[in-house]
mmCIF file of C-alpha atoms in Angstrom:
data_model
loop_
_atom_site.group_PDB
_atom_site.id
_atom_site.type_symbol
_atom_site.label_atom_id
_atom_site.label_comp_id
_atom_site.label_asym_id
_atom_site.label_seq_id
_atom_site.Cartn_x
_atom_site.Cartn_y
_atom_site.Cartn_z
ATOM 1 C CA UNK A 645 37.304 157.253 94.497
ATOM 2 C CA UNK A 646 41.076 157.918 94.176
ATOM 3 C CA UNK A 647 44.009 155.787 92.740
ATOM 4 C CA UNK A 648 47.791 155.776 93.539
ATOM 5 C CA UNK A 649 50.013 155.679 90.713
ATOM 6 C CA UNK A 650 53.815 154.148 91.645
ATOM 7 C CA UNK A 651 56.842 154.102 89.668
ATOM 8 C CA UNK A 652 60.668 153.138 89.806
ATOM 9 C CA UNK A 653 62.861 153.598 87.379
ATOM 10 C CA UNK A 654 65.941 151.445 86.726
ATOM 11 C CA UNK A 655 69.364 152.083 87.878
ATOM 12 C CA UNK A 656 71.061 154.618 85.858
ATOM 13 C CA UNK A 657 68.017 156.947 85.320
ATOM 14 C CA UNK A 658 68.590 160.622 86.212
ATOM 15 C CA UNK A 659 64.675 161.626 86.138
ATOM 16 C CA UNK A 660 61.301 160.905 84.933
ATOM 17 C CA UNK A 661 58.481 162.628 83.635
ATOM 18 C CA UNK A 662 54.998 161.974 83.618
ATOM 19 C CA UNK A 663 51.745 162.244 81.278
ATOM 20 C CA UNK A 664 48.655 163.527 82.956
ATOM 21 C CA UNK A 665 50.186 163.745 86.100
ATOM 22 C CA UNK A 666 53.267 165.003 87.586
ATOM 23 C CA UNK A 667 56.288 163.022 88.840
ATOM 24 C CA UNK A 668 58.339 165.861 89.921
ATOM 25 C CA UNK A 669 61.498 164.728 87.991
ATOM 26 C CA UNK A 670 61.693 161.690 90.986
ATOM 27 C CA UNK A 671 63.215 158.601 89.542
ATOM 28 C CA UNK A 672 60.680 156.769 91.724
ATOM 29 C CA UNK A 673 57.868 157.646 93.950
ATOM 30 C CA UNK A 674 53.944 157.768 93.911
ATOM 31 C CA UNK A 675 51.099 160.090 93.909
ATOM 32 C CA UNK A 676 47.374 159.772 94.820
ATOM 33 C CA UNK A 677 45.175 160.995 91.872
ATOM 34 C CA UNK A 678 41.058 161.593 91.586
ATOM 35 C CA UNK A 679 40.352 161.155 87.962
ATOM 36 C CA UNK A 680 36.984 161.961 86.919
ATOM 37 C CA UNK A 681 37.263 160.319 83.526
ATOM 38 C CA UNK A 682 38.908 157.157 82.288
ATOM 39 C CA UNK A 683 42.369 158.483 81.730
ATOM 40 C CA UNK A 684 45.636 157.043 80.899
ATOM 41 C CA UNK A 685 49.065 157.791 82.817
ATOM 42 C CA UNK A 686 52.649 157.328 81.584
ATOM 43 C CA UNK A 687 56.010 157.607 82.961
ATOM 44 C CA UNK A 688 58.945 157.828 80.954
ATOM 45 C CA UNK A 689 62.410 157.776 82.707
ATOM 46 C CA UNK A 690 65.182 159.082 81.439
ATOM 47 C CA UNK A 691 67.629 158.677 79.542
ATOM 48 C CA UNK A 692 66.116 157.123 76.888
ATOM 49 C CA UNK A 693 63.493 154.598 78.261
ATOM 50 C CA UNK A 694 60.639 153.501 76.700
ATOM 51 C CA UNK A 695 57.296 155.056 78.474
ATOM 52 C CA UNK A 696 55.192 152.550 80.816
ATOM 53 C CA UNK A 697 51.662 153.270 80.785
ATOM 54 C CA UNK A 698 48.353 152.344 82.564
ATOM 55 C CA UNK A 699 44.686 153.340 82.131
ATOM 56 C CA UNK A 700 42.624 154.039 84.701
ATOM 57 C CA UNK A 701 39.034 153.185 83.991
ATOM 58 C CA UNK A 702 36.506 155.397 86.027
ATOM 59 C CA UNK A 703 32.799 154.362 86.312
ATOM 60 C CA UNK A 704 30.061 156.550 87.560
ATOM 61 C CA UNK A 705 27.686 155.149 90.061
ATOM 62 C CA UNK A 706 24.163 155.327 88.643
ATOM 63 C CA UNK A 707 21.986 157.707 90.455
ATOM 64 C CA UNK A 708 18.571 156.230 91.289
ATOM 65 C CA UNK A 709 15.641 158.782 91.568
ATOM 66 C CA UNK A 710 12.575 157.319 93.779
ATOM 67 C CA UNK A 711 9.156 158.225 92.632
#
């Protein structure tokens, strides 16, 4: 299943960078991602902001085999 990561940098920011996904440099936006494993995504707004991060926990659905 997919998740939506959204971000909005404070006034005065000129760009942003993402870890484990691309922000395209935009100071605000959202992307839809389909992680296949538990992943931490983070965004850093420039200039000089501390990164914000979110961890997406991926749980696989069990597969049942009938005899």
